[in-house]
Amino acid sequence: MEQQDLNRRLLLALALSFFVFIGYSYFFPAPTPSQSTQQTAASTHQTPSVDTASDTSTPAASSATAAATAPVQTATAPLATVRSENFIITVDAFGRIAQVELLEAKYRDDEGNNLKMLNVDKVKPLEVRFSDAKLNEEAFKTPYVNAGNQSIDLGEGEQTLTLTQTLSSVTVTKKITFKPTGEYSVTVATSASTPYFITPGHRPEADHSMYMLVRGALIKGADNIIHTIEDGDAEGYEKFQNAKIASAFDRYVASIFFDFDKGLNVSILKEANGDPLIFVQGADTLTLSAYIGPKEQRILEAIHPELTDAIEFGWFSFLAKPFFTVLLWINDYVGNWGWAIILFTLLVKVVLFPLSYKGMMSMQKLKDLAPKMKDIKEKYKGDPAKMNAQMMEMYKKHGANPMGGCLPLLLQIPVFFALYRVLLNADELQGAPWILWIENLAVMDPYFILPVLMGASMWFQQKITPSNFTDPLQEKIFKWFPVIMTVFFIYFPSGLVLYWLVNNLFTIAQQYFINHMYEKHKAAAIAAHKKAKD
């Protein structure tokens, strides 16, 4: 009885942790774009500065703790427009990527408008800032000159854009080579030696959902350790020498700098609201590789296999990444992400079945032993040591494991949260249909059919699962659990709801099978006992 109560408490803890993990985002949503813009308006003009206590020829201010202001630039005609089959990139008068418009149908909103990745009021990719405050102020007033084509078509392959900015003491030349995949390389050269920094920009703001997601900056260091600095958590003094990846990322898209050979010297600037802003240190000539666009596994892998580390899945990445790899492999064969999710759920159930089988069989034995356990408690209630010894002897005699029911529950916790991250963050699910009314697994079920079925399956699963609640409050919570979960899942992406529904259905089938096997086991044991008596 105590062990069954312990298992119920464990399941209750799992349910409450789910509400904290998932429900928090509903009650404390992230700031809206307008709120975020107001909070960071002042910080968008900060620039890393040189530590005067050190040699001014070295940008020791990669600590990014000091700031100087620069004028706000008014909107001007773009210097260049870069077009490919999947995107349009606009380069503004200050040599920055002003906007990235994704052309694929799956990124369009309900009105049919293409997705624009960048917030026009935030720091833009390829913005250069000088450590010299006066030079920096001049740079923000002096536009670049484009001596080449203003309209670039990537239909025939990569193209190079050369921009020049002439300042009083230095001339800056910026060469950007664009590729049709969204990859590009940039070389910044100065005519005189002066410390400067270049940024991949403030993270894209292409997703405004209320789900609890990780957004901000991701740095993969020279030691291959991945550091994630979430929005609101920047300290302003983070430094990473010879980093391999520096990514400003949103849910599905990112602006990334990378160098897997020499590495990048990265510093983080803290914006007024605590958001991280990545800067890469440069001097004289700096060449780096970059990417801006969706975080699709196959695209990033084709550019460089290590670049897939820029796809962030949160706390359970160690499980989420192999799960996602398996999902991709299944989808390659079935050609439908909905069926891939179903088959993956079945695969997880099969892998965990031996443990689930032992745990559930043990719980069935404990249920049958409940009357004997009660008798032992009554008989030895004044002697806890003797009572525990008798309990353990009974468990051993009947082959029951008092902890057997806990392990399957514990294993489900990391599995669920890893899949939760995969199904929320995988760009591949955007616009991916399943069957009939499910035309996009990345958005909610428009008719609420899957959430209702999911809730009904949870209720039925509870009904066929033996319960021995000793606490009336726990019993009431669990009775309402399917209803509460249905309400939560109404607005969840249909891909995630599909996983939960299918998982419930497989669990119900598993419960019926185990109940049947246990009855056969009991019948065989009774027959053997009678035969032994005869």
Coordinates of C-alpha atoms in Angstrom, one line a residue:
M1 CA 0.0 0.0 0.0
E2 CA 2.8 2.4 0.9
Q3 CA 4.6 1.7 -2.4
Q4 CA 1.4 2.1 -4.4
D5 CA 0.9 5.4 -2.7
L6 CA 4.5 6.4 -3.4
N7 CA 4.0 5.7 -7.1
R8 CA 0.9 7.8 -7.1
R9 CA 2.8 10.6 -5.5
L10 CA 5.5 10.3 -8.1
L11 CA 2.9 10.5 -10.9
L12 CA 1.3 13.5 -9.1
A13 CA 4.7 15.2 -9.0
L14 CA 5.1 14.5 -12.7
A15 CA 1.8 16.1 -13.4
L16 CA 2.5 19.2 -11.3
S17 CA 6.0 19.6 -12.9
F18 CA 4.2 19.4 -16.3
F19 CA 1.9 22.3 -15.3
V20 CA 4.9 24.3 -14.0
F21 CA 6.9 23.6 -17.2
I22 CA 4.2 24.1 -19.7
G23 CA 1.6 26.2 -17.9
Y24 CA 4.1 28.9 -16.9
S25 CA 4.2 30.3 -20.4
Y26 CA 0.5 30.8 -20.5
F27 CA 0.4 32.9 -17.3
F28 CA 3.8 34.7 -17.9
P29 CA 4.1 35.1 -21.6
A30 CA 7.2 36.6 -23.2
P31 CA 7.1 40.3 -23.9
T32 CA 5.4 41.3 -27.1
P33 CA 7.5 42.8 -29.9
S34 CA 6.4 46.3 -29.0
Q35 CA 7.2 45.9 -25.3
S36 CA 10.6 44.4 -26.2
T37 CA 11.3 47.3 -28.6
Q38 CA 10.5 49.9 -25.9
Q39 CA 12.7 48.1 -23.3
T40 CA 15.7 47.9 -25.7
A41 CA 15.4 51.2 -27.5
A42 CA 18.4 52.7 -25.7
S43 CA 20.6 49.7 -25.8
T44 CA 20.3 49.2 -29.6
H45 CA 22.9 52.0 -29.9
Q46 CA 25.5 50.5 -27.5
T47 CA 28.9 49.6 -28.8
P48 CA 31.7 47.6 -27.2
S49 CA 34.6 49.9 -26.1
V50 CA 38.3 49.6 -25.5
D51 CA 39.5 49.2 -21.9
T52 CA 41.6 52.3 -21.3
A53 CA 43.7 50.4 -18.8
S54 CA 45.0 48.2 -21.5
D55 CA 46.7 48.6 -24.9
T56 CA 44.2 50.6 -27.0
S57 CA 45.3 48.7 -30.1
T58 CA 43.6 45.6 -28.7
P59 CA 39.8 45.6 -28.2
A60 CA 40.0 44.5 -24.6
A61 CA 36.5 45.8 -24.4
S62 CA 35.2 42.5 -25.6
S63 CA 33.9 42.5 -22.1
A64 CA 31.2 44.7 -23.6
T65 CA 30.5 46.6 -20.4
A66 CA 30.9 50.2 -21.5
A67 CA 28.7 51.9 -24.1
A68 CA 28.6 54.9 -26.4
T69 CA 25.5 56.2 -28.2
A70 CA 25.1 56.5 -32.0
P71 CA 22.5 58.3 -33.9
V72 CA 19.4 56.5 -35.2
Q73 CA 19.4 56.0 -38.9
T74 CA 16.2 56.9 -40.8
A75 CA 14.9 54.5 -43.5
T76 CA 16.7 54.8 -46.8
A77 CA 16.6 53.1 -50.1
P78 CA 18.4 49.7 -49.9
L79 CA 21.9 49.4 -51.4
A80 CA 21.1 45.9 -52.7
T81 CA 18.4 43.3 -52.9
V82 CA 19.5 39.6 -53.1
R83 CA 17.0 37.1 -54.4
S84 CA 16.9 33.4 -54.4
E85 CA 14.2 30.8 -54.8
N86 CA 13.6 30.7 -51.1
F87 CA 14.4 34.2 -49.8
I88 CA 14.9 37.9 -50.4
I89 CA 17.6 39.7 -48.5
T90 CA 17.7 43.4 -48.3
V91 CA 21.0 45.2 -47.6
D92 CA 20.6 48.8 -46.2
A93 CA 22.7 51.9 -46.7
F94 CA 24.9 51.1 -43.7
G95 CA 26.0 47.7 -45.1
R96 CA 23.7 45.7 -42.9
I97 CA 21.1 43.0 -43.6
A98 CA 18.0 45.0 -43.1
Q99 CA 15.5 42.2 -43.7
V100 CA 15.2 38.6 -44.7
E101 CA 11.9 37.6 -46.3
L102 CA 11.2 33.8 -46.5
L103 CA 9.3 32.8 -49.7
E104 CA 8.3 29.2 -49.0
A105 CA 4.6 28.7 -48.6
K106 CA 4.9 27.1 -45.2
Y107 CA 6.1 30.3 -43.6
R108 CA 3.2 32.5 -44.8
D109 CA 0.7 33.8 -42.3
D110 CA -3.1 33.4 -42.5
E111 CA -3.3 36.4 -44.8
G112 CA -0.8 34.9 -47.2
N113 CA 2.0 37.3 -46.3
N114 CA 5.6 36.1 -46.4
L115 CA 7.5 35.8 -43.2
K116 CA 9.9 38.6 -42.4
M117 CA 12.6 37.4 -40.0
L118 CA 14.0 40.6 -38.5
N119 CA 12.5 43.3 -36.3
V120 CA 13.3 46.6 -38.1
D121 CA 13.8 48.4 -34.8
K122 CA 16.5 46.0 -33.5
V123 CA 20.2 45.7 -34.2
K124 CA 20.8 44.3 -37.7
P125 CA 23.2 41.6 -38.9
L126 CA 26.6 42.8 -40.3
E127 CA 26.5 46.1 -38.3
V128 CA 30.0 47.2 -37.6
R129 CA 30.8 49.2 -34.5
F130 CA 34.2 50.8 -33.7
S131 CA 35.8 50.9 -30.3
D132 CA 36.6 54.6 -30.9
A133 CA 33.5 56.4 -29.9
K134 CA 34.0 59.4 -32.3
L135 CA 34.7 57.1 -35.2
N136 CA 31.7 55.0 -34.3
E137 CA 29.5 58.1 -34.3
E138 CA 30.8 59.1 -37.7
A139 CA 30.3 55.6 -39.1
F140 CA 26.6 55.7 -38.1
K141 CA 26.2 58.9 -40.2
T142 CA 28.1 57.8 -43.2
P143 CA 26.4 55.4 -45.7
Y144 CA 28.2 52.8 -47.7
V145 CA 28.6 52.9 -51.4
N146 CA 27.7 50.1 -53.7
A147 CA 29.6 50.3 -57.0
G148 CA 28.1 47.1 -58.4
N149 CA 24.6 45.7 -59.1
Q150 CA 21.8 46.7 -56.8
S151 CA 19.7 43.7 -57.8
I152 CA 21.4 40.3 -57.3
D153 CA 19.9 37.0 -58.5
L154 CA 21.3 33.8 -57.0
G155 CA 19.6 31.6 -59.5
E156 CA 22.9 31.0 -61.3
G157 CA 24.9 30.5 -58.1
E158 CA 26.8 32.6 -55.5
Q159 CA 27.3 36.3 -56.1
T160 CA 29.5 38.8 -54.3
L161 CA 28.5 42.3 -53.2
T162 CA 31.2 44.8 -52.5
L163 CA 30.5 47.9 -50.3
T164 CA 32.7 50.7 -49.3
Q165 CA 32.4 53.2 -46.4
T166 CA 34.8 56.2 -46.4
L167 CA 35.4 57.8 -43.0
S168 CA 37.8 60.6 -42.0
S169 CA 40.6 58.3 -40.8
V170 CA 39.8 54.9 -42.3
T171 CA 38.1 53.3 -45.3
V172 CA 36.0 50.2 -44.6
T173 CA 35.5 47.6 -47.4
K174 CA 32.9 44.9 -46.8
K175 CA 32.6 42.0 -49.3
I176 CA 29.6 39.7 -48.9
T177 CA 29.3 36.6 -50.9
F178 CA 25.8 35.2 -50.9
K179 CA 24.8 31.6 -51.7
P180 CA 21.4 30.2 -52.6
T181 CA 21.1 28.2 -49.4
G182 CA 21.2 31.2 -47.1
E183 CA 24.9 30.7 -46.4
Y184 CA 27.2 33.7 -47.0
S185 CA 30.7 34.8 -46.2
V186 CA 31.8 38.3 -45.2
T187 CA 35.2 40.0 -45.3
V188 CA 35.7 43.3 -43.5
A189 CA 38.9 45.2 -44.3
T190 CA 40.0 48.5 -42.9
S191 CA 42.6 50.8 -44.6
A192 CA 44.1 51.6 -41.2
S193 CA 44.4 49.5 -38.1
T194 CA 41.5 50.2 -35.7
P195 CA 39.6 47.9 -33.4
Y196 CA 36.0 47.1 -34.4
F197 CA 33.3 44.6 -33.8
I198 CA 30.7 43.0 -36.1
T199 CA 27.4 41.4 -35.1
P200 CA 25.0 38.8 -36.4
G201 CA 22.3 41.1 -35.1
H202 CA 19.7 40.9 -32.5
R203 CA 18.0 37.5 -32.6
P204 CA 15.3 37.2 -35.3
E205 CA 11.7 37.7 -34.1
A206 CA 9.9 35.3 -36.5
D207 CA 7.8 33.5 -33.9
H208 CA 5.5 35.1 -31.4
S209 CA 3.8 32.1 -29.8
M210 CA 3.3 31.8 -26.1
Y211 CA 5.0 28.4 -25.7
M212 CA 7.9 28.2 -23.3
L213 CA 10.8 28.3 -25.8
V214 CA 14.5 29.1 -25.6
R215 CA 15.5 32.2 -27.5
G216 CA 18.6 34.3 -27.4
A217 CA 22.3 33.6 -28.1
L218 CA 24.1 30.2 -28.6
I219 CA 27.8 30.0 -28.5
K220 CA 29.8 26.8 -29.2
G221 CA 33.2 27.3 -27.7
A222 CA 36.6 26.0 -28.8
D223 CA 36.2 23.2 -26.2
N224 CA 33.0 22.1 -28.0
I225 CA 30.8 23.1 -25.0
I226 CA 27.6 24.8 -26.0
H227 CA 26.6 27.9 -24.0
T228 CA 23.1 29.3 -24.3
I229 CA 22.3 32.8 -23.0
E230 CA 18.6 33.2 -23.0
D231 CA 16.7 36.5 -23.5
G232 CA 16.8 38.4 -20.2
D233 CA 19.8 36.5 -18.8
A234 CA 22.8 38.3 -20.3
E235 CA 25.4 39.5 -17.9
G236 CA 27.3 41.7 -20.3
Y237 CA 30.8 40.4 -19.6
E238 CA 30.6 37.0 -21.3
K239 CA 33.6 36.3 -23.5
F240 CA 34.4 33.3 -25.7
Q241 CA 37.8 33.0 -27.3
N242 CA 38.1 31.1 -30.6
A243 CA 34.4 30.1 -30.6
K244 CA 33.2 27.9 -33.4
I245 CA 29.6 29.1 -33.6
A246 CA 27.9 32.3 -32.6
S247 CA 24.2 32.2 -33.2
A248 CA 21.4 34.7 -32.5
F249 CA 18.3 32.4 -32.6
D250 CA 14.6 32.3 -32.5
R251 CA 12.3 29.3 -32.5
Y252 CA 12.7 28.2 -36.1
V253 CA 15.3 30.7 -37.6
A254 CA 18.7 32.0 -36.7
S255 CA 21.4 34.5 -37.7
I256 CA 24.7 32.6 -37.4
F257 CA 28.4 33.4 -37.6
F258 CA 30.8 30.4 -37.7
D259 CA 34.4 29.5 -38.1
F260 CA 35.5 25.9 -37.5
D261 CA 39.2 26.5 -38.3
K262 CA 40.5 29.7 -36.5
G263 CA 37.5 30.4 -34.4
L264 CA 35.8 33.7 -33.4
N265 CA 36.5 36.0 -30.5
V266 CA 33.0 36.6 -29.2
S267 CA 31.7 39.0 -26.6
I268 CA 28.2 39.5 -25.4
L269 CA 26.6 42.9 -24.9
K270 CA 23.8 43.2 -22.4
E271 CA 20.8 45.1 -23.7
A272 CA 18.6 47.2 -21.4
N273 CA 16.2 44.3 -20.9
G274 CA 18.9 41.7 -20.4
D275 CA 18.8 40.3 -23.9
P276 CA 22.2 39.1 -25.3
L277 CA 23.7 40.8 -28.3
I278 CA 26.6 39.0 -30.0
F279 CA 29.7 40.8 -31.2
V280 CA 32.8 39.3 -33.0
Q281 CA 36.0 41.1 -32.6
G282 CA 37.9 42.2 -35.7
A283 CA 41.0 44.1 -36.6
D284 CA 42.4 45.0 -40.0
T285 CA 40.9 42.2 -42.1
L286 CA 38.3 39.8 -40.7
T287 CA 36.8 36.9 -42.7
L288 CA 34.0 34.8 -41.4
S289 CA 31.3 32.4 -42.6
A290 CA 27.7 33.0 -41.8
Y291 CA 24.1 31.8 -42.3
I292 CA 20.7 33.4 -42.0
G293 CA 17.5 31.5 -42.4
P294 CA 15.5 28.5 -41.1
K295 CA 17.3 26.1 -38.7
E296 CA 16.6 23.1 -41.0
Q297 CA 18.8 20.1 -40.2
R298 CA 19.6 19.1 -43.8
I299 CA 20.5 22.7 -44.8
L300 CA 22.9 23.2 -41.9
E301 CA 24.4 19.7 -42.3
A302 CA 25.1 20.4 -45.9
I303 CA 27.0 23.6 -45.1
H304 CA 29.0 21.9 -42.3
P305 CA 28.0 18.9 -40.2
E306 CA 29.0 20.7 -37.0
L307 CA 26.7 23.6 -37.8
T308 CA 23.7 21.4 -36.7
D309 CA 24.7 22.2 -33.1
A310 CA 23.1 25.6 -33.7
I311 CA 19.7 23.7 -33.5
E312 CA 18.8 24.2 -29.8
F313 CA 16.5 21.8 -28.0
G314 CA 16.8 23.0 -24.4
W315 CA 17.6 21.0 -21.2
F316 CA 17.2 17.6 -22.8
S317 CA 19.3 18.1 -26.0
F318 CA 21.3 15.0 -25.2
L319 CA 18.1 13.0 -25.9
A320 CA 16.3 15.4 -28.2
K321 CA 19.0 15.4 -30.9
P322 CA 19.1 11.6 -31.4
F323 CA 15.3 11.5 -31.2
F324 CA 15.2 14.1 -34.0
T325 CA 17.7 12.1 -36.1
V326 CA 15.5 9.0 -35.8
L327 CA 12.4 11.0 -36.7
L328 CA 14.2 12.4 -39.8
W329 CA 15.2 8.9 -40.8
I330 CA 11.6 7.5 -40.4
N331 CA 10.2 10.5 -42.3
D332 CA 12.6 9.8 -45.2
Y333 CA 10.9 6.4 -45.6
V334 CA 7.2 7.2 -44.9
G335 CA 7.2 10.7 -46.4
N336 CA 4.8 12.1 -43.8
W337 CA 5.7 13.7 -40.5
G338 CA 2.4 12.6 -38.9
W339 CA 3.1 8.9 -39.6
A340 CA 6.7 9.4 -38.6
I341 CA 5.6 10.7 -35.2
I342 CA 3.3 7.7 -34.8
L343 CA 6.0 5.2 -35.7
F344 CA 8.5 6.9 -33.5
T345 CA 6.1 6.7 -30.6
L346 CA 5.6 3.0 -31.2
L347 CA 9.4 2.5 -31.4
V348 CA 9.8 4.2 -28.0
K349 CA 7.1 2.0 -26.5
V350 CA 8.8 -1.1 -27.9
V351 CA 12.2 -0.1 -26.5
L352 CA 10.7 0.7 -23.0
F353 CA 8.4 -2.3 -23.0
P354 CA 10.6 -4.7 -21.0
L355 CA 10.9 -2.2 -18.2
S356 CA 7.2 -1.3 -18.4
Y357 CA 6.2 -4.9 -18.4
K358 CA 8.3 -5.7 -15.3
G359 CA 7.0 -2.6 -13.5
M360 CA 3.4 -3.2 -14.3
M361 CA 3.5 -6.9 -13.4
S362 CA 5.1 -5.9 -10.1
M363 CA 2.4 -3.4 -9.4
Q364 CA -0.2 -6.1 -10.1
K365 CA 1.4 -8.3 -7.6
L366 CA 1.5 -5.5 -5.1
K367 CA -2.2 -4.9 -5.6
D368 CA -2.9 -8.6 -4.9
L369 CA -0.7 -8.5 -1.8
A370 CA -2.5 -5.4 -0.4
P371 CA -4.6 -7.4 2.1
K372 CA -1.6 -9.2 3.4
M373 CA 0.3 -5.9 3.7
K374 CA -2.5 -4.4 5.7
D375 CA -2.5 -7.4 8.0
I376 CA 1.3 -7.0 8.6
K377 CA 0.8 -3.4 9.4
E378 CA -1.8 -4.1 11.9
K379 CA 0.2 -6.9 13.5
Y380 CA 3.5 -5.1 13.8
K381 CA 2.3 -1.4 14.0
G382 CA 4.2 -1.0 17.2
D383 CA 7.5 -2.4 15.8
P384 CA 8.4 -0.6 12.5
A385 CA 11.7 -2.6 12.1
K386 CA 9.8 -5.9 12.4
M387 CA 7.1 -4.7 10.1
N388 CA 9.6 -3.7 7.4
A389 CA 11.4 -7.0 7.7
Q390 CA 8.1 -8.9 7.3
M391 CA 7.2 -6.7 4.3
M392 CA 10.5 -7.4 2.5
E393 CA 10.2 -11.2 3.2
M394 CA 6.8 -11.2 1.6
Y395 CA 8.0 -9.2 -1.4
K396 CA 10.8 -11.7 -1.9
K397 CA 8.5 -14.7 -1.5
H398 CA 6.0 -13.5 -4.1
G399 CA 8.6 -12.0 -6.5
A400 CA 7.2 -8.4 -6.1
N401 CA 9.5 -5.4 -6.5
P402 CA 8.3 -2.5 -4.4
M403 CA 10.1 0.0 -6.6
G404 CA 9.1 -1.7 -9.9
G405 CA 6.4 0.8 -10.7
C406 CA 8.6 3.8 -10.3
L407 CA 11.1 3.2 -13.0
P408 CA 8.8 3.3 -16.0
L409 CA 7.4 6.6 -14.7
L410 CA 10.8 8.1 -14.2
L411 CA 11.9 7.0 -17.7
Q412 CA 8.9 8.8 -19.3
I413 CA 9.9 12.2 -17.9
P414 CA 13.1 12.9 -20.0
V415 CA 11.5 11.1 -23.0
F416 CA 8.5 13.4 -22.9
F417 CA 10.3 16.6 -22.4
A418 CA 12.9 15.8 -25.1
L419 CA 10.1 15.1 -27.6
Y420 CA 8.3 18.2 -26.4
R421 CA 11.3 20.3 -27.4
V422 CA 11.8 18.4 -30.7
L423 CA 8.2 18.8 -31.8
L424 CA 8.0 22.4 -30.7
N425 CA 11.4 23.5 -32.3
A426 CA 11.8 21.4 -35.4
D427 CA 11.4 23.7 -38.4
E428 CA 10.7 20.6 -40.6
L429 CA 7.2 20.3 -39.1
Q430 CA 6.2 23.8 -40.3
G431 CA 3.6 23.3 -43.0
A432 CA 3.9 19.5 -42.7
P433 CA 0.4 17.8 -43.2
W434 CA -0.7 14.6 -41.7
I435 CA -4.2 13.4 -42.9
L436 CA -7.6 14.9 -43.5
W437 CA -8.0 18.1 -41.5
I438 CA -4.5 18.3 -40.1
E439 CA -2.7 20.4 -42.7
N440 CA 0.1 21.8 -40.5
L441 CA 1.6 19.8 -37.6
A442 CA 3.3 22.9 -36.3
V443 CA 0.0 24.7 -35.4
M444 CA -3.0 23.8 -33.3
D445 CA -5.8 21.5 -34.5
P446 CA -8.3 23.9 -36.0
Y447 CA -11.3 21.7 -35.0
F448 CA -9.9 20.6 -31.6
I449 CA -10.4 16.9 -32.5
L450 CA -7.0 15.7 -31.5
P451 CA -7.0 17.4 -28.0
V452 CA -10.5 16.0 -27.3
L453 CA -9.4 12.5 -28.4
M454 CA -6.3 12.9 -26.3
G455 CA -8.3 13.8 -23.2
A456 CA -10.8 10.9 -23.8
S457 CA -7.9 8.5 -24.1
M458 CA -6.4 9.7 -20.8
W459 CA -9.7 9.2 -19.1
F460 CA -10.1 5.7 -20.4
Q461 CA -6.5 4.9 -19.5
Q462 CA -7.2 6.0 -15.9
K463 CA -10.4 3.9 -15.9
I464 CA -8.6 0.6 -16.8
T465 CA -5.6 1.2 -14.6
P466 CA -6.0 -0.1 -11.0
S467 CA -5.9 2.7 -8.4
N468 CA -5.6 2.6 -4.7
F469 CA -5.6 6.2 -3.6
T470 CA -5.2 6.8 0.2
D471 CA -5.4 10.6 -0.2
P472 CA -8.8 12.0 -1.4
L473 CA -7.1 15.1 -2.7
Q474 CA -4.8 13.1 -5.0
E475 CA -7.8 11.1 -6.2
K476 CA -9.7 14.3 -7.1
I477 CA -6.7 15.8 -8.9
F478 CA -6.3 12.7 -11.0
K479 CA -9.9 12.5 -11.9
W480 CA -9.7 16.1 -13.3
F481 CA -6.3 15.5 -14.9
P482 CA -7.6 14.5 -18.4
V483 CA -9.8 17.6 -18.4
I484 CA -7.0 19.9 -17.4
M485 CA -4.6 18.4 -20.0
T486 CA -7.2 18.7 -22.7
V487 CA -7.6 22.4 -22.0
F488 CA -3.8 22.9 -22.0
F489 CA -3.4 20.9 -25.3
I490 CA -6.1 22.7 -27.2
Y491 CA -3.7 25.4 -28.4
F492 CA -0.6 23.1 -28.6
P493 CA 0.9 22.2 -32.0
S494 CA -1.1 19.3 -33.4
G495 CA 2.2 17.3 -33.9
L496 CA 2.7 17.3 -30.1
V497 CA -0.9 16.4 -29.4
L498 CA -0.7 13.6 -31.9
Y499 CA 2.3 12.2 -30.1
W500 CA 0.5 12.3 -26.7
L501 CA -2.7 10.8 -28.1
V502 CA -0.8 7.9 -29.8
N503 CA 1.3 7.3 -26.7
N504 CA -2.0 7.0 -24.7
L505 CA -3.5 4.5 -27.2
F506 CA -0.3 2.4 -27.1
T507 CA -0.3 2.5 -23.3
I508 CA -3.9 1.3 -23.2
A509 CA -3.1 -1.6 -25.5
Q510 CA 0.0 -2.3 -23.3
Q511 CA -2.2 -2.3 -20.2
Y512 CA -4.7 -4.7 -21.6
F513 CA -1.8 -7.1 -22.7
I514 CA -0.2 -6.9 -19.3
N515 CA -3.5 -7.5 -17.5
H516 CA -4.1 -10.6 -19.7
M517 CA -0.5 -11.9 -19.1
Y518 CA -0.9 -11.4 -15.4
E519 CA -4.1 -13.3 -15.3
K520 CA -2.4 -16.2 -17.1
H521 CA 0.5 -16.0 -14.7
K522 CA -1.9 -16.1 -11.7
A523 CA -3.8 -19.0 -13.2
A524 CA -0.6 -21.0 -13.8
A525 CA 0.6 -20.3 -10.3
I526 CA -2.7 -21.5 -8.8
A527 CA -2.6 -24.6 -10.9
A528 CA 1.0 -25.3 -9.9
H529 CA 0.1 -24.8 -6.2
K530 CA -2.8 -27.2 -6.5
K531 CA -0.7 -29.8 -8.2
A532 CA 1.9 -29.5 -5.5
K533 CA -0.7 -30.2 -2.8
D534 CA -2.0 -33.2 -4.7

